[in-house]
Amino acid sequence: MNLQDNVSVIKGVGEKKKKLLHNMNVDTIDDLLHIFPRKYEDRRNISYIMEAPFDTETLIKGKVTARQMGRNPYRRNNPLKIKIQDESAGLEVIFFNGRYLANYFSIGAEYTFYGKISLNNGKRQMIHPEFHRLGDKDDIRGILPVYPLTEGITQANMRKLQREAIAAADYTGEWLPDTIVARHNLCSPSYALKNIHFPIDERNIREARFRMIFEELLILETGLSYIKKGASERSGGVRIEEHISVDEFIASLPFELTDGQKKVWQEIQSDLASPKAMNRLVQGDVGSGKTVVAQLAMYKTVKSGYQAVMMAPTELLAKQHYNSMKKDFEPLGLKVDLLCSSLKSKEKQQVIQDLETGETDILVGTHAIIQPDVSFKNLGIVITDEQHRFGVQQRNILAEKGDHPNILVMTATPIPRTLAVILYGDLDISIIDTKPHGRLPIKTYLRYEASRKDIYDFVSEKIREGRQAYVVAPLIEDSDSINCHSAQWVYEWLKKKYPDINTGLVHGGMKQDEKDRVMEDFAAGKIDLLVATVVIEVGIDVANATVMVIENSERFGLAQLHQLRGRVGRGIHQSYCILLSGSEGKIAEERNKILCSSDDGFVIAEEDLKMRGPGEIFGTRQHGLPELNISDLVRHGEILEAAKKESESILNEDAMLESEKYKVLRTKIKKMFGENIRLNL
Ligand code: ADP
Ligand code: MG
């Protein structure tokens, strides 16, 4: 079968399986073969029970000597317990809810079990192992792949599909230039595919994975370099005269700039004065005051006769920026406008028209502003807020609406400098490393379910004092499979227990205008207590809110907890963050200690990295990059660098990727970046 054939050519894949696979983004045989194992099970050798290590997956075999079904009528999941014995020792196998298996195991017969052995009161135990009758057709001796799955497809289904695809696929030959293959000692594509799924030994896995990681990173880097090249062809650049003063704007601010803000503003000013277009990333922790720095740049640009635009990832944030810019800039004679998709088409028409004629000085908006029908008279600066929420290409599309405008991108996600250089390459980096003066550090506490009432009594006391509060929960609605409180549940519970408090609810399942209404009411003080999902994570700024309660805090990553906590502590009152953990334990304590001991996003990100490994925190989504399948930008940093070098020489040789030689690479880039890339093909 051809790699581009639909998966339905595999025997046993009907309409239903096809749909399920589609949910995993699998349509073709090639897609299927690119679902790589998460890990492997080593079932090559059977261990003696006596010698098998504890708490690691192991394969054992044994003869069943006893079998007992629990009979407690008051227990829902009566366990099935089986005693087995090999030449070395005995062990008990337990299946909770095991009634359906009671007749599978016969006394005296031999079975293999794959699972972890633990010790319970001095007795060896295996809970819920995988099992086979010794020697039956599925009792495999070998290395077995373990795949990521979707509901409705079992591990056995997936292994079978992969086996069939591997056996019948027409593999494409080598598509990378020989020089690259030789330089990096890559195995062939067909060897890589076969061995990543069904390896014989560890060496096969290593070689196959290396090829796949290299491939993926090469495709990523070539795509990124291609996009960047497009960006750097726009040199030239808008130049802003140095003598233009921003003093009136600074004087109109109700506060003094912090040292960090001043330093970054200096860096931006020298970029603006240079004939080369500015390309700068401003990193600053939540609450460090990035917006005002962006406003300075906008103000100076507008005073030089240009227009300025700021793009934000959510409508909520765009509206908030719009409102504060209107307040700050209109008294100084600037016209500020808002463009987002919820505007009525007539309003939209007006906004677009004023923009074209140059009547509007500053435009704030969402993705709506990169649409083709939006054009500027004289665009001088492009700012993207919370850059990590945007695709790499979107910033460029926006920039193309002007003649080499200056570019400023802002993010609160701390990225180690080495990684930033690879990801953003052409960007200069500024860091706001201070917090506004006079802020009291946020007090952070870890509490458990038993303190629920005390916590909310405390919240209601603060509300009585005139403050506002947030409660964040991990889910929108209760779920059978996930055991934690949902925003809906917390909201109803609070309404019942604290009827006097004005409580609101906002979550991602609500319509945009409903969400906006609730958020606006909260900002206006009409709602005192806002129950939310993480939709409030980005950018919200309500200085009167001083308490943040995080329900089931164990379900959030450290960096995310830090972002959420950053929603309070923005005013003059003492603020509090209460982590209400659903599970007690070392990890909860550990994470709490880190959060309590630091309010520095960089430090917390470092700690997060240590605790969780790089894979999760540097997820590519956070940086607006395409989803990666097998590689990890941090763990595979060296391969990334090698791939970057190769990608540069590829583009030097063939800037448009037009030659036959790079045809496959070109298709693969298109596939990885999807809508996010316009290869002129
Ligand atoms: P972020 O970096 O998270 O985007 P913002 O720009 O929203 O932070 O700023 C957070 C809050 O701090 C805003 O209410 C802003 O008005 C205020 N702020 C910014 N700079 C200063 C400063 N130098 N002194 C006091 N308050 C400031
Ligand atoms: Mg912000």
XYZ file of C-alpha atoms and ligand atoms in Angstrom:
709
model
C 0.000 0.000 0.000
C 1.084 3.528 -0.767
C 2.038 5.760 2.158
C -0.521 8.314 1.006
C -3.350 5.772 0.913
C -6.156 6.224 3.368
C -5.942 4.054 6.496
C -9.120 2.321 5.360
C -6.985 0.164 3.024
C -5.910 -1.747 6.133
C -8.041 -4.791 6.774
C -10.381 -4.189 9.685
C -10.449 -0.400 9.410
C -14.057 0.516 8.724
C -15.887 3.824 9.021
C -15.801 3.756 12.806
C -12.068 3.111 13.225
C -11.392 5.603 10.475
C -13.197 8.299 12.455
C -11.434 7.402 15.676
C -8.074 7.551 13.943
C -9.001 10.838 12.369
C -9.399 12.207 15.897
C -5.718 11.459 16.363
C -4.974 13.343 13.130
C -4.380 10.070 11.349
C -5.792 9.840 7.827
C -3.097 8.206 5.716
C -0.805 5.223 6.227
C 2.021 7.700 6.589
C 0.171 9.509 9.380
C -0.378 6.201 11.124
C 3.278 5.258 10.905
C 4.107 8.615 12.457
C 2.246 7.765 15.629
C 5.393 6.738 17.445
C 5.546 4.593 20.580
C 5.607 6.550 23.835
C 7.794 3.846 25.313
C 8.556 0.179 24.927
C 7.893 -2.856 27.067
C 10.777 -5.223 27.347
C 9.219 -8.665 27.181
C 12.241 -10.441 25.844
C 13.067 -12.344 29.011
C 11.060 -13.930 31.785
C 12.376 -13.167 35.276
C 12.194 -15.398 38.300
C 9.738 -13.962 40.788
C 12.411 -14.072 43.484
C 14.893 -12.104 41.380
C 12.546 -9.598 39.760
C 13.067 -6.003 40.894
C 10.281 -4.235 42.781
C 8.261 -1.406 41.236
C 9.610 -1.804 37.706
C 7.737 -3.396 34.851
C 8.780 -7.029 34.577
C 7.663 -10.185 32.854
C 7.180 -13.259 35.039
C 5.450 -16.573 34.610
C 3.733 -18.821 37.107
C 1.361 -21.684 37.716
C -1.954 -20.807 39.346
C -2.234 -22.475 42.760
C -5.309 -20.745 44.179
C -8.064 -18.430 43.067
C -10.467 -16.447 45.185
C -13.229 -13.991 44.378
C -14.023 -11.417 47.073
C -17.562 -11.774 48.382
C -18.165 -8.669 50.420
C -21.732 -7.653 49.466
C -21.096 -4.102 50.688
C -18.155 -3.589 48.371
C -18.658 -2.531 44.828
C -15.344 -3.628 43.424
C -14.820 -7.060 44.875
C -11.286 -8.115 44.017
C -10.207 -11.297 42.295
C -7.077 -12.701 43.925
C -4.905 -15.344 42.300
C -1.917 -17.071 43.829
C 0.822 -18.085 41.434
C 4.108 -19.890 41.896
C 7.255 -20.307 39.820
C 10.448 -22.253 40.624
C 11.695 -19.459 42.857
C 8.785 -17.953 44.808
C 5.086 -17.233 45.012
C 3.122 -14.074 44.329
C -0.411 -12.792 44.535
C -2.073 -11.202 41.516
C -4.998 -8.861 42.203
C -7.680 -7.554 39.870
C -10.148 -5.129 41.397
C -13.553 -5.546 39.862
C -12.193 -8.817 38.578
C -15.398 -10.812 38.421
C -15.299 -11.011 34.651
C -11.930 -12.790 34.875
C -12.869 -15.289 37.562
C -13.165 -18.163 35.135
C -10.271 -17.284 32.871
C -7.561 -18.551 35.195
C -7.560 -22.302 35.769
C -5.794 -23.893 38.692
C -2.646 -25.662 37.530
C -2.322 -23.778 34.234
C 0.627 -21.489 33.457
C 0.393 -17.809 32.531
C 2.736 -14.885 31.943
C 2.208 -11.600 33.751
C 3.659 -8.227 32.868
C 3.504 -5.542 35.548
C 5.124 -4.111 38.649
C 5.785 -6.220 41.734
C 5.196 -4.507 45.049
C 5.522 -5.645 48.617
C 2.476 -5.743 50.869
C 2.996 -6.899 54.442
C 6.021 -8.850 53.295
C 4.113 -10.558 50.491
C 4.829 -10.028 46.796
C 1.932 -8.625 44.832
C 1.109 -7.586 41.291
C -1.922 -5.371 40.743
C -3.672 -5.342 37.368
C -0.841 -6.831 35.300
C -1.229 -7.725 31.654
C -1.497 -11.480 31.265
C -1.515 -14.258 28.713
C -1.856 -18.008 28.823
C 1.720 -19.225 28.425
C 2.534 -19.748 24.773
C -0.721 -18.462 23.268
C -0.438 -16.414 20.088
C -0.267 -13.022 21.815
C 2.212 -14.133 24.436
C 5.080 -12.388 22.670
C 8.742 -12.502 23.612
C 10.194 -9.266 22.381
C 10.189 -5.499 22.685
C 6.645 -4.223 22.432
C 5.727 -0.669 21.465
C 3.371 1.290 23.719
C 1.392 3.883 21.773
C -0.460 7.010 22.724
C -4.138 6.157 22.242
C -7.495 7.722 21.740
C -10.770 6.581 23.248
C -12.072 3.544 21.370
C -8.700 2.246 20.214
C -6.866 -0.189 22.453
C -3.160 -0.855 22.679
C -3.725 -4.212 20.986
C -5.706 -2.545 18.148
C -2.963 -0.045 17.588
C -0.183 -2.636 17.592
C -2.080 -4.671 15.056
C -2.671 -1.657 12.793
C 0.975 -0.687 12.960
C 2.112 -4.226 12.248
C -0.049 -4.407 9.139
C 1.015 -0.983 7.928
C 4.695 -1.736 8.482
C 4.406 -5.041 6.648
C 2.580 -3.695 3.601
C 3.837 -0.128 3.141
C 5.713 0.946 0.020
C 8.477 2.907 1.645
C 9.817 6.005 -0.007
C 13.532 6.049 -0.515
C 15.945 8.503 0.990
C 14.697 12.061 0.525
C 17.500 13.910 2.251
C 20.648 14.841 0.326
C 23.418 12.234 0.613
C 25.738 14.762 2.185
C 23.387 15.333 5.114
C 22.769 11.617 5.541
C 26.500 10.973 5.600
C 27.370 13.863 7.874
C 24.923 12.795 10.549
C 25.157 9.096 9.976
C 21.404 8.705 9.488
C 19.703 5.383 8.889
C 17.278 5.109 5.966
C 13.640 6.226 6.300
C 12.319 2.682 5.958
C 14.744 1.285 8.519
C 13.750 4.099 10.869
C 10.034 3.440 10.516
C 10.319 -0.321 10.914
C 12.571 -0.108 13.916
C 10.854 2.659 15.756
C 7.759 0.457 15.853
C 9.151 -3.041 16.152
C 12.753 -3.011 17.248
C 14.749 -6.119 18.027
C 17.152 -4.443 20.418
C 18.061 -1.109 21.971
C 20.409 -0.200 19.159
C 17.583 -0.308 16.623
C 15.557 2.034 18.787
C 18.432 4.458 19.153
C 19.194 4.622 15.446
C 15.556 4.884 14.414
C 14.742 7.575 16.948
C 17.790 9.607 16.015
C 16.736 9.700 12.376
C 13.179 10.675 13.276
C 14.235 13.401 15.691
C 16.741 14.800 13.238
C 14.162 14.757 10.463
C 11.554 16.516 12.547
C 13.926 19.208 13.753
C 15.288 19.750 10.263
C 11.770 20.248 8.925
C 11.021 22.630 11.806
C 14.199 24.667 11.419
C 13.982 24.887 7.640
C 10.408 26.119 7.957
C 11.406 28.670 10.592
C 14.417 29.867 8.617
C 12.221 30.215 5.578
C 9.791 32.404 7.493
C 12.614 34.454 8.982
C 14.223 34.991 5.610
C 10.952 36.455 4.418
C 11.039 38.747 7.432
C 14.606 39.926 6.980
C 14.009 40.853 3.356
C 11.952 43.619 4.856
C 15.033 45.454 6.121
C 15.161 49.146 5.400
C 12.871 50.054 8.210
C 10.850 52.873 9.641
C 13.086 55.359 11.379
C 11.895 57.430 14.298
C 13.710 60.703 14.979
C 15.485 60.603 18.298
C 14.547 64.127 19.360
C 10.825 63.400 19.426
C 9.784 63.699 23.031
C 7.554 61.401 25.043
C 7.750 63.549 28.163
C 4.078 64.507 28.128
C 3.085 60.876 28.131
C 5.476 59.990 30.934
C 4.246 62.992 32.904
C 0.659 61.848 32.484
C 1.332 58.454 34.066
C 0.188 58.045 37.664
C 3.470 56.331 38.535
C 7.217 56.461 37.976
C 8.758 53.979 35.576
C 10.723 51.248 37.295
C 14.422 50.805 36.594
C 13.665 47.719 34.525
C 11.138 49.605 32.420
C 13.571 52.500 31.912
C 16.347 50.170 30.825
C 14.145 48.378 28.281
C 12.768 51.670 27.010
C 16.347 52.834 26.375
C 16.984 49.718 24.331
C 13.814 50.222 22.346
C 14.583 53.896 21.707
C 17.941 53.117 20.208
C 16.294 50.529 17.940
C 13.695 53.075 16.866
C 16.364 55.620 15.989
C 18.331 53.144 13.915
C 17.682 52.855 10.171
C 17.338 49.091 10.586
C 13.853 47.882 11.512
C 13.462 46.980 15.182
C 12.887 43.318 15.946
C 12.741 42.976 19.699
C 11.311 40.531 22.209
C 10.433 41.969 25.616
C 10.259 39.382 28.353
C 8.874 40.334 31.710
C 7.132 38.473 34.452
C 3.383 38.916 34.929
C 2.777 42.330 36.470
C 6.212 43.697 35.573
C 4.518 46.406 33.479
C 5.207 45.512 29.873
C 2.206 47.388 28.525
C 3.440 50.835 29.397
C 6.751 50.168 27.667
C 4.842 49.200 24.537
C 2.777 52.364 24.908
C 5.914 54.498 25.002
C 7.044 52.959 21.735
C 3.606 53.499 20.208
C 3.405 57.077 21.376
C 6.785 58.010 19.980
C 5.970 56.319 16.672
C 2.630 58.076 16.332
C 4.163 61.437 17.141
C 6.527 60.889 14.225
C 3.557 60.629 11.913
C 3.024 56.878 11.757
C 0.295 54.499 12.890
C 0.736 51.844 15.570
C -0.962 48.492 16.044
C -1.143 46.070 18.951
C -2.429 42.521 18.604
C -3.586 40.492 21.622
C -4.514 36.799 21.731
C -7.995 37.158 23.235
C -10.826 39.571 22.776
C -10.918 40.188 26.488
C -7.320 41.279 26.578
C -7.678 43.354 23.425
C -10.618 45.233 24.954
C -8.725 45.811 28.155
C -5.765 47.257 26.268
C -8.113 49.319 24.143
C -9.828 50.818 27.159
C -6.648 51.751 28.926
C -5.066 53.171 25.769
C -8.111 55.234 25.088
C -7.932 56.591 28.598
C -4.199 57.308 28.356
C -3.939 58.575 24.794
C -7.126 60.443 23.963
C -6.334 63.321 26.327
C -3.075 63.662 24.386
C -5.008 63.982 21.139
C -4.567 60.498 19.666
C -7.363 58.467 18.068
C -7.478 54.864 19.337
C -9.638 52.189 17.729
C -10.569 48.565 18.383
C -10.964 45.766 15.847
C -12.153 42.321 16.782
C -14.451 39.761 15.228
C -17.422 40.488 17.494
C -17.898 43.980 16.049
C -20.938 44.458 13.852
C -20.000 44.602 10.217
C -20.945 48.257 9.927
C -18.734 49.211 12.857
C -15.967 47.112 11.374
C -16.291 48.935 8.055
C -15.888 52.263 9.811
C -12.824 51.120 11.732
C -11.206 49.814 8.555
C -11.974 53.012 6.689
C -10.531 55.285 9.382
C -7.459 53.149 9.400
C -6.965 53.455 5.667
C -7.390 57.207 5.623
C -4.966 57.556 8.487
C -7.551 59.055 10.816
C -6.819 56.353 13.378
C -3.461 56.562 15.107
C -3.532 53.418 17.178
C -5.328 50.165 16.491
C -5.783 47.469 19.117
C -7.286 44.117 18.218
C -7.280 40.369 17.977
C -6.440 38.100 15.036
C -9.111 40.077 13.188
C -6.475 42.653 12.318
C -4.398 40.300 10.195
C -7.281 39.722 7.792
C -6.575 40.784 4.204
C -9.193 43.559 4.150
C -7.370 45.497 6.870
C -4.790 47.968 5.628
C -2.994 50.951 7.082
C -2.057 54.284 5.641
C 1.317 54.401 7.265
C 2.101 51.647 9.732
C 5.194 52.336 11.839
C 5.138 49.776 14.623
C 3.658 46.342 15.197
C 3.294 44.988 18.721
C 2.125 41.521 19.690
C 1.207 40.918 23.308
C 1.584 37.468 24.843
C 3.559 36.435 21.786
C 3.610 32.766 22.763
C -0.055 32.523 21.848
C 0.557 33.410 18.229
C 2.012 31.463 15.351
C 5.408 32.501 14.086
C 3.959 33.563 10.790
C 1.198 35.789 12.165
C 3.590 38.429 13.357
C 5.038 38.573 9.845
C 1.683 38.872 8.137
C 0.914 41.833 10.354
C 4.299 43.387 9.626
C 3.661 43.097 5.901
C 0.835 45.564 6.270
C 3.422 48.297 6.547
C 6.640 49.249 4.821
C 9.271 47.701 7.094
C 7.633 48.656 10.396
C 9.348 48.188 13.719
C 8.384 45.029 15.563
C 8.016 44.511 19.291
C 6.811 41.253 20.785
C 6.009 40.771 24.446
C 5.812 37.619 26.492
C 5.607 36.578 30.111
C 6.885 33.078 29.377
C 10.502 32.941 30.388
C 12.611 31.309 27.713
C 16.274 30.518 28.354
C 18.376 32.713 26.125
C 19.969 29.830 24.246
C 16.586 28.468 23.285
C 15.220 31.898 22.386
C 18.035 32.410 19.919
C 17.127 29.201 18.144
C 13.414 29.870 18.202
C 13.395 33.532 17.401
C 16.880 33.833 15.883
C 16.554 37.285 14.473
C 15.059 38.902 17.564
C 16.928 41.016 20.075
C 15.891 40.350 23.646
C 15.084 42.788 26.462
C 14.147 41.732 29.956
C 12.149 43.777 32.469
C 13.635 42.432 35.660
C 11.859 44.620 38.205
C 8.381 44.881 39.668
C 6.592 48.206 40.169
C 7.433 49.825 43.504
C 5.259 49.601 46.536
C 3.844 46.183 45.753
C 3.519 43.901 48.739
C 4.650 40.353 48.016
C 1.706 37.994 47.584
C 1.216 35.634 50.532
C 0.906 32.065 49.280
C -0.574 29.179 51.279
C -1.134 25.473 50.715
C -4.388 24.063 52.144
C -6.444 20.899 51.802
C -10.105 20.036 51.439
C -10.622 20.107 55.215
C -10.020 23.855 55.209
C -12.541 24.625 52.481
C -14.876 26.479 54.799
C -12.101 28.480 56.470
C -10.742 29.504 53.099
C -14.024 30.825 51.791
C -14.828 32.495 55.105
C -11.566 34.338 54.653
C -12.498 35.229 51.079
C -15.867 36.581 52.155
C -14.211 38.645 54.863
C -11.933 40.250 52.280
C -14.932 40.938 50.099
C -16.664 42.605 53.013
C -13.589 44.826 53.305
C -14.228 45.907 49.715
C -11.811 43.685 47.814
C -12.529 41.189 45.033
C -11.395 37.608 44.520
C -10.849 34.901 41.903
C -11.396 31.173 42.186
C -9.869 29.040 39.457
C -10.839 25.413 38.872
C -9.328 22.967 36.403
C -12.517 21.815 34.666
C -15.640 23.478 33.336
C -18.085 20.794 34.393
C -17.872 17.738 36.613
C -16.531 14.697 34.842
C -16.951 11.030 35.680
C -13.431 10.124 34.795
C -11.554 12.990 36.413
C -11.823 13.385 40.109
C -11.718 17.084 40.819
C -13.936 20.087 41.404
C -15.247 21.887 38.360
C -15.848 25.601 37.999
C -19.563 24.871 37.688
C -19.603 22.900 40.933
C -17.605 25.504 42.861
C -19.873 28.239 41.558
C -23.032 26.480 42.671
C -21.521 25.531 46.015
C -20.541 29.142 46.668
C -23.967 30.440 45.644
C -25.538 28.109 48.165
C -23.109 28.619 51.049
C -22.446 32.312 50.572
C -25.630 33.735 49.098
C -24.619 37.287 50.093
C -21.590 37.334 47.830
C -21.993 38.518 44.269
C -20.542 35.542 42.481
C -19.917 35.244 38.737
C -18.807 32.412 36.505
C -16.665 32.521 33.382
C -15.247 29.629 31.385
C -14.110 28.658 27.915
C -17.392 26.939 27.084
C -19.316 30.207 27.140
C -20.008 32.420 24.154
C -17.641 35.301 23.634
C -20.126 38.037 24.506
C -21.254 36.251 27.661
C -17.645 35.927 28.761
C -17.008 39.573 28.023
C -20.054 40.679 29.948
C -18.987 38.771 33.058
C -15.421 40.027 32.843
C -16.560 43.586 32.343
C -18.846 43.296 35.366
C -15.954 41.999 37.400
C -13.663 44.789 36.264
C -16.412 47.309 37.099
C -16.811 45.833 40.578
C -20.348 44.544 39.982
C -19.114 41.010 40.645
C -17.084 40.399 43.796
C -16.071 36.816 43.393
C -15.264 35.366 39.999
C -15.169 31.622 39.498
C -13.245 30.742 36.366
C -11.266 28.216 34.431
C -7.843 29.163 33.113
C -9.444 31.520 30.590
C -8.439 34.281 32.971
C -4.799 33.319 32.831
C -3.791 35.791 30.183
C -3.368 39.471 30.868
C -6.382 40.365 33.048
C -5.701 43.404 35.195
C -8.047 44.203 38.101
C -6.085 45.946 40.821
C -8.822 45.590 43.455
C -8.703 41.778 43.283
C -6.547 40.528 46.123
C -7.381 36.862 46.648
C -6.733 33.993 44.244
C -7.979 30.572 45.282
C -6.836 27.710 43.061
C -8.998 24.600 43.384
C -7.282 21.255 42.780
C -4.024 23.101 42.461
C -2.199 19.774 42.004
C -3.590 19.711 38.465
C -1.736 22.814 37.341
C 1.913 23.162 36.408
C 4.152 25.411 38.475
C 4.543 27.966 35.732
C 0.797 28.119 35.289
C 0.208 28.531 39.025
C 2.643 31.396 38.926
C 0.797 33.024 36.025
C -2.509 32.646 37.818
C -1.117 34.068 41.023
C 0.085 37.050 38.985
C -3.581 38.078 38.539
C -3.552 39.428 42.104
C -1.013 41.642 43.840
C -1.509 44.435 41.310
C -2.667 47.134 43.699
C -1.813 48.641 47.054
C -3.587 46.040 49.221
C -2.021 42.872 50.575
C -2.830 39.965 48.261
C -3.176 36.240 48.894
C -2.912 33.096 46.825
C -4.376 29.934 48.298
C -3.556 26.599 46.725
C -6.378 24.244 47.590
C -4.863 20.876 46.836
C -7.024 17.812 46.276
C -4.248 15.446 47.232
C -1.774 15.501 50.064
C 1.757 14.489 49.484
C 5.361 15.299 48.900
C 4.910 16.784 45.448
C 2.211 19.218 46.536
C 4.409 20.323 49.447
C 7.453 20.631 47.253
C 5.698 22.760 44.656
C 4.142 24.899 47.313
C 7.546 25.518 48.841
C 8.867 26.744 45.511
C 5.909 29.049 44.916
C 6.069 30.443 48.437
C 9.774 31.043 48.320
C 9.890 32.877 45.015
C 7.885 35.247 42.915
C 10.374 35.267 40.079
C 9.028 33.585 36.952
C 12.496 32.603 35.777
C 13.352 30.867 39.043
C 10.012 29.077 39.026
C 10.444 27.965 35.433
C 13.862 26.558 36.325
C 12.402 24.622 39.238
C 9.546 23.439 37.084
C 12.096 22.170 34.618
C 13.900 20.226 37.321
C 10.716 18.651 38.619
C 8.993 17.774 35.401
C 11.686 17.478 32.802
C 11.887 19.753 29.815
C 9.274 18.029 27.683
C 6.289 19.558 29.352
C 7.292 23.062 30.134
C 8.830 23.900 26.796
C 5.864 22.488 24.962
C 5.953 24.024 21.546
C 2.445 25.409 21.892
C 3.712 27.961 24.341
C 5.893 29.428 21.667
C 3.480 29.408 18.780
C 5.473 26.674 17.065
C 3.990 23.656 15.336
C 3.316 20.605 17.459
C 6.294 18.254 17.587
C 5.872 14.519 17.485
C 9.069 13.031 18.822
C 11.630 15.706 19.515
C 12.078 17.948 22.511
C 13.635 21.360 22.033
C 15.629 21.209 25.231
C 16.555 17.572 25.542
C 17.539 17.419 21.905
C 19.238 20.809 21.899
C 22.351 19.502 20.177
C 20.446 17.856 17.361
C 18.407 21.055 17.057
C 21.563 23.049 16.547
C 22.877 20.628 13.957
C 19.535 20.716 12.143
C 19.569 24.504 12.212
C 22.954 24.609 10.521
C 21.794 22.213 7.830
C 18.613 24.196 7.289
C 20.642 27.337 6.711
C 22.807 25.714 4.096
C 19.747 24.228 2.421
C 18.147 27.663 2.107
C 21.411 29.224 0.962
C 21.490 26.728 -1.830
C 17.801 26.943 -2.729
C 16.068 29.874 -1.065
C 12.614 29.043 -2.399
C 12.942 25.276 -2.017
C 12.074 24.894 -5.666
C 14.469 22.198 -6.805
C 13.502 18.574 -7.251
C 16.058 17.739 -4.585
C 13.986 19.388 -1.859
C 10.553 18.446 -3.100
C 9.815 16.042 -0.258
C 11.245 18.394 2.342
C 8.993 21.115 1.000
C 5.885 18.939 1.322
C 6.875 17.948 4.818
C 7.337 21.581 5.845
C 3.936 22.413 4.456
C 2.418 19.577 6.380
C 4.081 20.568 9.664
C 3.279 24.276 9.507
C -0.116 23.990 7.853
C -1.883 27.332 7.604
C 1.015 28.959 9.339
C 3.321 29.048 6.385
C 3.014 30.396 2.901
C 5.608 28.716 0.784
C 5.485 30.327 -2.607
C 5.113 27.096 -4.487
P 2.224 42.782 32.394
O 3.713 42.894 32.294
O 1.799 41.565 33.142
O 1.536 42.932 31.074
P 0.909 45.272 32.969
O 1.558 46.044 31.913
O -0.502 44.831 32.754
O 1.791 43.992 33.331
O 1.026 46.080 34.327
C 0.467 45.630 35.523
C -0.055 46.762 36.358
O 1.013 47.534 36.872
C -0.933 47.725 35.588
O -2.034 48.049 36.393
C -0.041 48.925 35.356
O -0.787 50.109 35.288
C 0.821 48.913 36.593
N 2.150 49.505 36.411
C 2.945 49.384 35.315
N 4.114 50.035 35.523
C 4.068 50.553 36.755
C 4.980 51.322 37.559
N 6.178 51.696 37.091
N 4.590 51.667 38.797
C 3.383 51.293 39.279
N 2.482 50.582 38.589
C 2.811 50.202 37.340
Mg 0.288 42.075 29.822
